[in-house]
Short mmCIF file of C-alpha atoms and ligand atoms in Angstrom, two decimals:
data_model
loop_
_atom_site.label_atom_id
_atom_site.label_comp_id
_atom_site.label_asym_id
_atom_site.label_seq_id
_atom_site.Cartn_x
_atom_site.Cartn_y
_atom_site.Cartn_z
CA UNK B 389 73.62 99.41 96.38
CA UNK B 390 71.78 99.40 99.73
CA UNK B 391 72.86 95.94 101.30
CA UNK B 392 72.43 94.55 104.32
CA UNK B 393 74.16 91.93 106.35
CA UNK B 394 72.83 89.63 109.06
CA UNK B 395 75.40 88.36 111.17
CA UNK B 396 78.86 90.58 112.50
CA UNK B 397 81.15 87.05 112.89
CA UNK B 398 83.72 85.88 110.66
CA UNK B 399 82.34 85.81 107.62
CA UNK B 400 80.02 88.75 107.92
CA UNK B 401 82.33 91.28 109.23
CA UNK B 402 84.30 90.48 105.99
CA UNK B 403 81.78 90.77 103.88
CA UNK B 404 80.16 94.13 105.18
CA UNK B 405 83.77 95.51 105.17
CA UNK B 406 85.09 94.34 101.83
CA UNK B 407 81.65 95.66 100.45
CA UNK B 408 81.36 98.80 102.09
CA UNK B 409 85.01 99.00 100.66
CA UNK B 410 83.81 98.12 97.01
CA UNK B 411 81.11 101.52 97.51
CA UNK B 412 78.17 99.91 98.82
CA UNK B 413 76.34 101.26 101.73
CA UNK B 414 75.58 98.26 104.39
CA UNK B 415 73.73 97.86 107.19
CA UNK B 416 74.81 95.49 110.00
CA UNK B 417 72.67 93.33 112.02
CA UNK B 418 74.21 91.74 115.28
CA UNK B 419 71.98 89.79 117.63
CA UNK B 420 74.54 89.45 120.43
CA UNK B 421 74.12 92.69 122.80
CA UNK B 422 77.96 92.56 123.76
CA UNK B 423 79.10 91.82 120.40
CA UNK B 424 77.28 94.88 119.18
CA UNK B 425 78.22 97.24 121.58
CA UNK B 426 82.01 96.35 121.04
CA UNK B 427 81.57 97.33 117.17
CA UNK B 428 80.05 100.52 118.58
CA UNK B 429 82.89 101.32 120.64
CA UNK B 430 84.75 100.90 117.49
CA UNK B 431 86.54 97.27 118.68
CA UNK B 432 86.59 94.72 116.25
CA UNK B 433 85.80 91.10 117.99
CA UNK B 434 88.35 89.03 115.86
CA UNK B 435 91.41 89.09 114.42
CA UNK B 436 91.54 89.41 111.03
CA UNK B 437 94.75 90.83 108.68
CA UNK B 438 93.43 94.19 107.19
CA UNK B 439 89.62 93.70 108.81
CA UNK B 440 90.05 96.43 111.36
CA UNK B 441 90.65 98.91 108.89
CA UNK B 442 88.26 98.13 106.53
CA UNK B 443 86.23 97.91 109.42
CA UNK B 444 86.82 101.51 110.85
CA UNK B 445 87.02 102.79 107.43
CA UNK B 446 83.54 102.18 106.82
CA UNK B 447 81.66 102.99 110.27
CA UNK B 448 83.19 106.35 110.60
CA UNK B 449 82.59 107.14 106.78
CA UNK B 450 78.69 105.96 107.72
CA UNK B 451 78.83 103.34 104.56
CA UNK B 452 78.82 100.87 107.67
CA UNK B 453 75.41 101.00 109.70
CA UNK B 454 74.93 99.02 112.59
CA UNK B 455 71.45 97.58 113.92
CA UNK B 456 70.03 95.22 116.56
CA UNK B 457 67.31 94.48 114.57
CA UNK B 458 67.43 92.42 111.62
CA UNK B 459 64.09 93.85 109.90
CA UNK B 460 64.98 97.58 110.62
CA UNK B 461 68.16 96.43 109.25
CA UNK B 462 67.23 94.82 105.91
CA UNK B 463 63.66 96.70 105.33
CA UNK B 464 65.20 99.18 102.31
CA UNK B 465 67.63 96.26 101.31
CA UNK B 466 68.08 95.23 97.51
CA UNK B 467 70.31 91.95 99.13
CA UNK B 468 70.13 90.77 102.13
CA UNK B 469 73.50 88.36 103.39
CA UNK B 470 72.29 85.72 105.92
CA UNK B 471 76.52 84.82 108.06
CA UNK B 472 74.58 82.74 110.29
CA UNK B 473 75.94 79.82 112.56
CA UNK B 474 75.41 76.43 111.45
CA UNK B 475 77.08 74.77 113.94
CA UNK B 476 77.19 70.56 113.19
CA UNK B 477 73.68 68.98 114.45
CA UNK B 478 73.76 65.56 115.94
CA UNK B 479 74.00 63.61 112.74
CA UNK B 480 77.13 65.47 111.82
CA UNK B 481 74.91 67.70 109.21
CA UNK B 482 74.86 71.64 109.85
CA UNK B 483 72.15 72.79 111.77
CA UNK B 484 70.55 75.45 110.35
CA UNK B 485 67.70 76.33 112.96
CA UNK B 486 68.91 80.34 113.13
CA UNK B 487 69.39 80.67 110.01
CA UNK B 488 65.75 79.06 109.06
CA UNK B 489 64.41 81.39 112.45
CA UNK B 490 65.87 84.52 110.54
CA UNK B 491 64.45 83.55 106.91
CA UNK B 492 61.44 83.32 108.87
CA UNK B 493 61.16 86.85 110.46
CA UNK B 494 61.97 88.63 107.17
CA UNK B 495 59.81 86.65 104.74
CA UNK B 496 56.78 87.53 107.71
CA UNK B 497 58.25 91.18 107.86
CA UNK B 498 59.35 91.84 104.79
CA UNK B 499 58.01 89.63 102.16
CA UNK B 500 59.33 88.74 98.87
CA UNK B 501 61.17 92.29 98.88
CA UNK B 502 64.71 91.55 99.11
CA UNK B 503 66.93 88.94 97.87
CA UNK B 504 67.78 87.01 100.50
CA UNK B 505 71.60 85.30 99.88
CA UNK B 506 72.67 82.37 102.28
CA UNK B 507 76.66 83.10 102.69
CA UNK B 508 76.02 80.49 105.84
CA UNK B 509 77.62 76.86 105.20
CA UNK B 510 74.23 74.65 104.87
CA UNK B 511 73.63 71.39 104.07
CA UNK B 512 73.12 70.66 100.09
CA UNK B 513 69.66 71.14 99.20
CA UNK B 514 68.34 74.08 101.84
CA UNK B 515 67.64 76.77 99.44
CA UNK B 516 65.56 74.62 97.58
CA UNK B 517 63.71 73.26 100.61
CA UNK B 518 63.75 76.40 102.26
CA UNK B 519 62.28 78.15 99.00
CA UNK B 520 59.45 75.33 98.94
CA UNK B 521 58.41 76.48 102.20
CA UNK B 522 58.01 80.21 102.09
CA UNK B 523 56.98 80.15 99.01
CA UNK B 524 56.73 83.41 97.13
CA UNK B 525 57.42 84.81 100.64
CA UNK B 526 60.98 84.79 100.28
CA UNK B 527 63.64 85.27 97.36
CA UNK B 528 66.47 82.65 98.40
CA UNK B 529 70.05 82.34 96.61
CA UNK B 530 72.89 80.35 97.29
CA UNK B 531 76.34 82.11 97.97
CA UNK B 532 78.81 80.59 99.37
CA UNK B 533 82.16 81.56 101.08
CA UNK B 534 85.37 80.35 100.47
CA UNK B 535 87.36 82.80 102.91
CA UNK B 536 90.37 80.63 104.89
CA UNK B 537 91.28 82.41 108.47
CA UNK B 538 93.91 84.46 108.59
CA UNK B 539 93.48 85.68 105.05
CA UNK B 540 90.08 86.40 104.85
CA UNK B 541 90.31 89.93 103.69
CA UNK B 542 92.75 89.17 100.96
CA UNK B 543 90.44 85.99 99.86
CA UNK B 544 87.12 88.81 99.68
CA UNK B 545 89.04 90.83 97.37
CA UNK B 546 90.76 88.91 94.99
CA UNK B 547 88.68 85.63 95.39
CA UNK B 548 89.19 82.80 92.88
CA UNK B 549 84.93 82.45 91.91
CA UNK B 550 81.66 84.00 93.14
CA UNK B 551 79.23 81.11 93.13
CA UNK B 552 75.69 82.25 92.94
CA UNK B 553 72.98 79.47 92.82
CA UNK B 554 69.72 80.86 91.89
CA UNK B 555 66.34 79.17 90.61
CA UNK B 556 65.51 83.21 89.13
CA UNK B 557 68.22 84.82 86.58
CA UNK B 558 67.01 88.53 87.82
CA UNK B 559 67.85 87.63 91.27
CA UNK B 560 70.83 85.85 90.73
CA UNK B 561 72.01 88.94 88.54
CA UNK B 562 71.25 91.54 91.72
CA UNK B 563 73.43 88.93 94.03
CA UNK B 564 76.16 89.21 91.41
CA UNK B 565 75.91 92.84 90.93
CA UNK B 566 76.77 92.91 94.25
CA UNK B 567 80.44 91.83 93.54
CA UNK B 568 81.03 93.83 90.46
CA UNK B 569 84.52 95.48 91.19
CA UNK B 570 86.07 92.26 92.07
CA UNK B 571 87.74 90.97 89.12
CA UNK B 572 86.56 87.40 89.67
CA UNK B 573 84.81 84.50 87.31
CA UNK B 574 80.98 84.44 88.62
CA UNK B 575 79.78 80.78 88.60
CA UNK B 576 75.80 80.82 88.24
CA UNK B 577 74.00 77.70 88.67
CA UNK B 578 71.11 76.67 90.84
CA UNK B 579 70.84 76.78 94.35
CA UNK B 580 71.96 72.81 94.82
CA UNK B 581 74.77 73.01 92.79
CA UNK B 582 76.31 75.89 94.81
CA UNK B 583 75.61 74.53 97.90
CA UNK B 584 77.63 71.41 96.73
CA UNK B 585 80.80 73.13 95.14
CA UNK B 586 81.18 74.27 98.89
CA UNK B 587 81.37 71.14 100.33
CA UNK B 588 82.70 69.61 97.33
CA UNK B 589 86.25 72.22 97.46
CA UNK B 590 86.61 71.81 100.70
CA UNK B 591 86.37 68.45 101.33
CA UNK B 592 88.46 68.01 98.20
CA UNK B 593 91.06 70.00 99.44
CA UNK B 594 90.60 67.69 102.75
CA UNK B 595 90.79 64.37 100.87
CA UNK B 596 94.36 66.08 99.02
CA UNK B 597 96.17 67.35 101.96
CA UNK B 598 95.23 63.60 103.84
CA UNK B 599 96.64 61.77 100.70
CA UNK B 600 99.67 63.99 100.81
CA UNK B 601 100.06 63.18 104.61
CA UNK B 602 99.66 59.68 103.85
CA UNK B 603 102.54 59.65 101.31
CA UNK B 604 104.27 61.79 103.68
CA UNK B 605 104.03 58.78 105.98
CA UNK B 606 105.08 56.11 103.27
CA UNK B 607 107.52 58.79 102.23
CA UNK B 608 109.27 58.53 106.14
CA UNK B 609 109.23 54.54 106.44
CA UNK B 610 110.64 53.97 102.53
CA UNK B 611 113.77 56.63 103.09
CA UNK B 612 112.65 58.98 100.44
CA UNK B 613 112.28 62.71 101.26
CA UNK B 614 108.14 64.40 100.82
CA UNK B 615 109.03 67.96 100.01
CA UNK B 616 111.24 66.81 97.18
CA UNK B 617 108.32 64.29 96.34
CA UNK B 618 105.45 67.50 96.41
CA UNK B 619 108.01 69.91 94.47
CA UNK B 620 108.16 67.42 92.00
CA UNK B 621 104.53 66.44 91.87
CA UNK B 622 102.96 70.05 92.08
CA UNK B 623 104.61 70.94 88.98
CA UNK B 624 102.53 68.60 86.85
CA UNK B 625 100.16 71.43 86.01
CA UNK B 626 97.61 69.44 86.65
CA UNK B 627 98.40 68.90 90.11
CA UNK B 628 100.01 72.45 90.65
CA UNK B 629 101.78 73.59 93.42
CA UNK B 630 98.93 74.40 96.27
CA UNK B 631 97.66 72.67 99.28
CA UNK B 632 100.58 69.50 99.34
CA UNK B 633 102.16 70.77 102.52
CA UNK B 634 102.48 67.82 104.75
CA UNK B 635 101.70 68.10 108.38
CA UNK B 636 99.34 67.21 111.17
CA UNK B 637 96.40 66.63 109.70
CA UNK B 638 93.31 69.40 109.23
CA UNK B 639 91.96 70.92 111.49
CA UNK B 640 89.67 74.40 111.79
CA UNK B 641 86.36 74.89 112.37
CA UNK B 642 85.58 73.97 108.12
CA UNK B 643 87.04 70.94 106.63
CA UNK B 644 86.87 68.62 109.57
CA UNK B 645 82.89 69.96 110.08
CA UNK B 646 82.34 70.09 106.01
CA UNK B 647 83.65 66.28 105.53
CA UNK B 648 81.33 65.22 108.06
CA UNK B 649 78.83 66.99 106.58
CA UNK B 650 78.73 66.06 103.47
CA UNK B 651 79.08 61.89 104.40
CA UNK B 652 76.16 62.90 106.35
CA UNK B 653 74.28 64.03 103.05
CA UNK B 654 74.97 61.45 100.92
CA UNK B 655 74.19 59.08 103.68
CA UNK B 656 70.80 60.87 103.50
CA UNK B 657 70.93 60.09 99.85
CA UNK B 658 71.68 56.91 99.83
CA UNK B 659 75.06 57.35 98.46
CA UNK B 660 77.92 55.68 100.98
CA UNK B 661 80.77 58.20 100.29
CA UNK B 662 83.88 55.29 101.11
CA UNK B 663 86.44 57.72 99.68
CA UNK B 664 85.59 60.63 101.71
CA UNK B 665 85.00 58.19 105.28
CA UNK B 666 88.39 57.31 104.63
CA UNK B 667 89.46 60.49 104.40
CA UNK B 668 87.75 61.44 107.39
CA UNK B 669 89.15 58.27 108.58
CA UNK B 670 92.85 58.45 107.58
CA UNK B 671 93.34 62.12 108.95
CA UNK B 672 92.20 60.51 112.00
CA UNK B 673 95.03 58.18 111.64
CA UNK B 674 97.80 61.31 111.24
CA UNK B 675 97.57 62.13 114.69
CA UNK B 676 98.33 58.30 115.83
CA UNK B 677 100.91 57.75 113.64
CA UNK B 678 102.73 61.36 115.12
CA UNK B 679 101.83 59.83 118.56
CA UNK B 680 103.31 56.68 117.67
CA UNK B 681 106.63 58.14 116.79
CA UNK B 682 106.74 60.54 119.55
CA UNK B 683 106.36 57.44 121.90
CA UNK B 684 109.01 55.75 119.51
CA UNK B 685 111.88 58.58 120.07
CA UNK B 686 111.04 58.45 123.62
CA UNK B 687 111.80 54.87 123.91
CA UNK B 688 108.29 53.59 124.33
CA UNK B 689 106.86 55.38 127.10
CA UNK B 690 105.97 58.82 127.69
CA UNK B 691 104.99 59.16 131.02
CA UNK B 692 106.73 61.66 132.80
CA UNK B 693 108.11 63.39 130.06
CA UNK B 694 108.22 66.88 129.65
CA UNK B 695 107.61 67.84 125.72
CA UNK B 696 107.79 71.16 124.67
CA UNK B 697 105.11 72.05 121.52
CA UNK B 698 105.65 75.24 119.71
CA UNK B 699 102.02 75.98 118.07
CA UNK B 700 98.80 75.60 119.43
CA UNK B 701 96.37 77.60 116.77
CA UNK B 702 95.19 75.08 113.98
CA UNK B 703 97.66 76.60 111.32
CA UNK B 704 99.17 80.06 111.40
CA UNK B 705 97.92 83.32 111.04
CA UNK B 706 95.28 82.96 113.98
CA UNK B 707 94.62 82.33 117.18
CA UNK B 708 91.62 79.51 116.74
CA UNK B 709 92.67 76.49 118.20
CA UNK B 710 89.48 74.39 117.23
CA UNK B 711 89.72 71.26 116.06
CA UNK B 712 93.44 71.91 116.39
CA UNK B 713 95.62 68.97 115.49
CA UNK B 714 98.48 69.99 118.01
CA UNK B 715 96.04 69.98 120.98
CA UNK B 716 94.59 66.79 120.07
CA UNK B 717 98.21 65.23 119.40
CA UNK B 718 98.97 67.18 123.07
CA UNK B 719 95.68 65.50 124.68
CA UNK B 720 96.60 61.99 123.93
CA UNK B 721 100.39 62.81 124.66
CA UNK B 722 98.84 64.76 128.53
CA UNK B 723 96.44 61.11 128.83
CA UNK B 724 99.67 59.11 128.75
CA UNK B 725 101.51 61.09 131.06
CA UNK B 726 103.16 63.72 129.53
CA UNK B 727 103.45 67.66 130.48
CA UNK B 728 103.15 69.66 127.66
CA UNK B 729 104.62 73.23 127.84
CA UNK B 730 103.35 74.91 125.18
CA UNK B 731 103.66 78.22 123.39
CA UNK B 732 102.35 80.01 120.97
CA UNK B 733 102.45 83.73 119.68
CA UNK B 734 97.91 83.87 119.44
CA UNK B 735 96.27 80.94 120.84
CA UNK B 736 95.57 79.72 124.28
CA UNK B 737 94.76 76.04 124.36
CA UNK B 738 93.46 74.28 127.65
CA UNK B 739 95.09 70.96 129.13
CA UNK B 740 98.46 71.93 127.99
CA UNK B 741 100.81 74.60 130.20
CA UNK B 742 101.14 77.71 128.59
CA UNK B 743 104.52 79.56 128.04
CA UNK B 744 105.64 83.15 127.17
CA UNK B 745 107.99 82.12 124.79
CA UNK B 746 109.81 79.45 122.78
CA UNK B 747 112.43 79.57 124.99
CA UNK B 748 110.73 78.99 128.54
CA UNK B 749 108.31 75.93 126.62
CA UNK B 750 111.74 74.59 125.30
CA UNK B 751 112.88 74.27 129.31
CA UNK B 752 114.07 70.65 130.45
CA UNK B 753 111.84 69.04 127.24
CA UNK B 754 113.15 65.72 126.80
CA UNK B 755 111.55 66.47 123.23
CA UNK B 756 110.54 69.59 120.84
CA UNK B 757 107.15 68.91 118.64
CA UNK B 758 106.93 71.64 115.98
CA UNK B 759 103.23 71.64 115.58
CA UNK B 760 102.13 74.81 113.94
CA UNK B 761 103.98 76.35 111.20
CA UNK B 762 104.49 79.98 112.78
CA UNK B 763 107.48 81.44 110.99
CA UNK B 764 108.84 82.91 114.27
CA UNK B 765 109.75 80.02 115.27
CA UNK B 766 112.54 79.61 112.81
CA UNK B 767 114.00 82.74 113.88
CA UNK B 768 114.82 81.22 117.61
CA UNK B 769 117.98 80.33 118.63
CA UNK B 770 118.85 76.79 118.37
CA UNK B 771 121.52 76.68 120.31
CA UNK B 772 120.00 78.77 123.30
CA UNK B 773 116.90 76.01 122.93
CA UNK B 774 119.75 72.97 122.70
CA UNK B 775 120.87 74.12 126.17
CA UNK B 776 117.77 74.48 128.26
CA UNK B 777 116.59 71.13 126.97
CA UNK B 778 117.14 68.00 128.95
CA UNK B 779 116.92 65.58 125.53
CA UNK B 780 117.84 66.48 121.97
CA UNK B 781 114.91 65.39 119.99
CA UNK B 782 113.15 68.23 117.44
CA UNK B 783 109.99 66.90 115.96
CA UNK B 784 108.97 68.95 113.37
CA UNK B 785 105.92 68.55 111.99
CA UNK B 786 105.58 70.65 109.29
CA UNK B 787 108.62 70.79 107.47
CA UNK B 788 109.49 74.46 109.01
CA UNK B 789 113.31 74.52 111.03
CA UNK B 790 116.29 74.47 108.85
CA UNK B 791 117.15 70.93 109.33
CA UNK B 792 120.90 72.30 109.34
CA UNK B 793 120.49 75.00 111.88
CA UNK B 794 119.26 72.67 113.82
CA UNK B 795 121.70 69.74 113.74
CA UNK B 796 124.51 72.39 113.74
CA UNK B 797 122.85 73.30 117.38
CA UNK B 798 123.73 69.27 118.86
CA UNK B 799 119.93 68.32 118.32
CA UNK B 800 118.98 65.22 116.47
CA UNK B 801 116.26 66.96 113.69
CA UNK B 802 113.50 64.79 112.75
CA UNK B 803 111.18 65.75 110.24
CA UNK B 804 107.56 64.82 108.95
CA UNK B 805 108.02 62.84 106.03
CA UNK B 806 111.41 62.55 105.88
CA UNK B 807 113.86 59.91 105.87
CA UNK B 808 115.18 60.33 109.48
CA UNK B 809 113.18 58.09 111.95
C1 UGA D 1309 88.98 76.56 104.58
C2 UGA D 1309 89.00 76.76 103.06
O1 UGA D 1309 90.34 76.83 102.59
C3 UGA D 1309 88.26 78.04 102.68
O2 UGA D 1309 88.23 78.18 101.27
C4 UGA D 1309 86.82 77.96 103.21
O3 UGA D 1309 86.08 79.11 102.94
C5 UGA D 1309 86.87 77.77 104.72
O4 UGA D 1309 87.62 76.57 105.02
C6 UGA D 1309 85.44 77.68 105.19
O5 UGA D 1309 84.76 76.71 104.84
O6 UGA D 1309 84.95 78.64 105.79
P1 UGA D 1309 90.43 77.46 106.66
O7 UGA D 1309 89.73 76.43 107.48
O8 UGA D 1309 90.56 78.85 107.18
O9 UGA D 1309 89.71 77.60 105.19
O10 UGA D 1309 91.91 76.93 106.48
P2 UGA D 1309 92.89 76.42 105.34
O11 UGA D 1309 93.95 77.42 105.17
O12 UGA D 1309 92.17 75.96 104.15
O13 UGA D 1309 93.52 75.17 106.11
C7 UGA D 1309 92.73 74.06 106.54
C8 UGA D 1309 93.59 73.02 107.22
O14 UGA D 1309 94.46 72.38 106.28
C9 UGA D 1309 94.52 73.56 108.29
O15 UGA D 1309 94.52 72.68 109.36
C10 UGA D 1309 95.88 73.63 107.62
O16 UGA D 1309 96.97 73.53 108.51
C11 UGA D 1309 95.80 72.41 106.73
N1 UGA D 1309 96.69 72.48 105.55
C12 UGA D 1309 96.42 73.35 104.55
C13 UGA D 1309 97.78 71.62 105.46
O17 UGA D 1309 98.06 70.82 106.39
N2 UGA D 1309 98.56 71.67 104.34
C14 UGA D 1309 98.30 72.53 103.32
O18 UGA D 1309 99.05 72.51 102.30
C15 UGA D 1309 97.20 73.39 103.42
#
């Protein structure tokens, strides 16, 4: 099919690669000048496992066009994918003034010609406003993403649901005709509804890995131990074994914006969301309560410290350090006088100083805070970190070091949600 994307960032590069990949032909639009010219050059701008590839694979085969111009790009389109930015507006809602501006140009360009699919995160209910006003100008449907960073590639292929939310049953079948090859349930429904199971998965997800933190926390103070107490819980098969890793809190540039978001809409609606604010709320609260025990093993104070943090990226896998839990547990720590030498094998985080290894962050620390769950860092010698230290205090927040291979090195192991403080 001829397809077109509008957009080359994280979600459309991944979908104009996975579908070139599945036969179609697609063209590319990219507004940013630089951005564009990169692709040309044949760089891709993120990191991405198995993107580049994909990527190459399908500009030098010519099933990947690109294009400055989104009506040149879309004009012999069957679909057109709209991976805008919808960064949060001032209520906390997403904002979706580019992706409304580029609606706009096509439906005056184009017409009703193409079906126009929002991949974009908007709030619930803008396909069906949107649709109200262009009219019969524009064909709007509903398709979300699910992709997590890191495995985004992997999530296009073999994706758990397509969710296509169409008022029109022909033009919801050419969205999902797009996908046929992927061996995936397709979910139609209307526009609303898929807008919603966006923002209702993720903030579920949100609201699971907070109440596993939370017992995490319970977990620590009552002497019991939480990765026995998630092992045993995620094989109820109707809990299952996913998403009940303990740690820092969320962070990324989805669930922490999507939560907000969709308090924000049922605010609008006159709905006050209580479980989700405390969600919001009680993630909010991870971070003090690691800051609390961090002051805790330091004996009160930690002015003047030096604390070593291995992880600065928002999980593993990538280098994005937004709404990073480690950098706002190292902010706080920095505000109350601690240096924080940090490392980290992708991401560069302001505020805290950056080191070139485990090693060199591990230097005179009075403590180590294991903040991102980067497998190298079980592979680093203990014993070689035990004697650069000046204390012997290993925070680790997510449950990664062998408690063992660390003890066995002099240090005293403490561990998120264990029975050890
Ligand atoms: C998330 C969703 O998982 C995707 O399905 C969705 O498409 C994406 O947001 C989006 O809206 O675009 P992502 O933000 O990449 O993907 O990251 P996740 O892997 O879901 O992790 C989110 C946060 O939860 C991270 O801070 C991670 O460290 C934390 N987490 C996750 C835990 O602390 N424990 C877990 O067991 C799982």
């Amino acid at each position: 099919m001829q397809v077109t994307v509008i957009g080359a960032g994280y979600v459309g590069l991944v979908q104009a690669a996975g579908l070139a990949s599945l036969g179609h032909d697609i063209r590319l639009a990219e507004a940013d000048p630089r951005r564009l010219a990169a692709l040309r050059a044949g760089e891709t701008p993120i990191f991405e496992e198995g993107l580049e590839g994909l990527l190459t694979a399908g500009l030098e085969a010519g099933s990947i066009l690109l294009f400055s111009d989104n009506v040149a790009a879309a004009n012999e389109a069957e679909v057109v994918f709209l991976c805008l930015p919808t960064p949060p507006g001032i209520d906390g809602a997403a904002d979706i003034t580019i992706v409304t501006k580029v609606i706009e140009q096509l439906a005056n360009e184009l017409g009703p010609g193409p079906v126009l699919a929002i991949k974009s995160t908007v709030p619930v209910g803008t396909a069906e406003r949107l649709s109200r006003r262009f009219g019969a100008r524009a064909s709007l449907v509903s398709n979300p993403e699910f992709l997590r960073e890191g495995t985004a590639v992997s999530d296009f292929l073999n994706p758990d649901r397509i969710v296509v939310g169409a008022k029109d049953p022909e033009q919801a079948k050419v969205v999902a005709g797009v996908y046929e090859g992927l061996r995936a349930p397709i979910v139609l429904t209307d526009p609303t509804s898929a807008e919603l199971i966006k923002y209702g998965a993720n903030s579920y997800l949100a609201a699971r890995l907070t109440f596993v933190n939370a017992l995490a926390n319970v977990a620590e103070t009552v002497g019991a131990d939480i990765m026995d107490v998630v092992h045993g819980m995620g094989l109820d098969s109707r809990i299952g074994p996913h998403f009940l890793k303990p740690g820092p809190g969320y962070g990324g540039s989805c669930f922490p914006k999507d939560t907000i978001a969709l308090l924000a809409t049922s605010r609008q609606a006159g709905y006050e969301f209580s479980l989700l604010q405390t969600v919001v709320d009680s993630d909010r609260n991870q971070r003090h309560w690691i800051v609390g025990n961090v002051r805790r093993m330091l004996n009160g104070d930690v002015g003047g410290k030096r604390i070593a943090m291995w992880g600065i990226a928002f999980k593993a896998g990538t280098d994005d350090i937004r709404e990073s839990p480690a950098l706002k547990i190292a902010h706080v720590l920095i505000g109350e006088g601690a240096v924080v030498a940090a490392y980290d094998p992708e991401a560069i985080g302001p505020e805290v100083e950056q080191c070139p290894d485990p090693i060199t962050s591990a230097e005179g620390a009075d403590l180590l805070l294991v903040a991102t769950e980067w497998p190298l860092f079980r592979e680093v010698d203990m014993v070689e970190v035990a004697r650069v230290m000046r204390g012997d205090l290993v925070y680790d927040l997510r449950n990664l070091l062998d408690p063992q291979t660390v003890r066995s090195a002099g240090l005293r192991y403490v561990a998120l949600g264990r029975p050890n403080i």
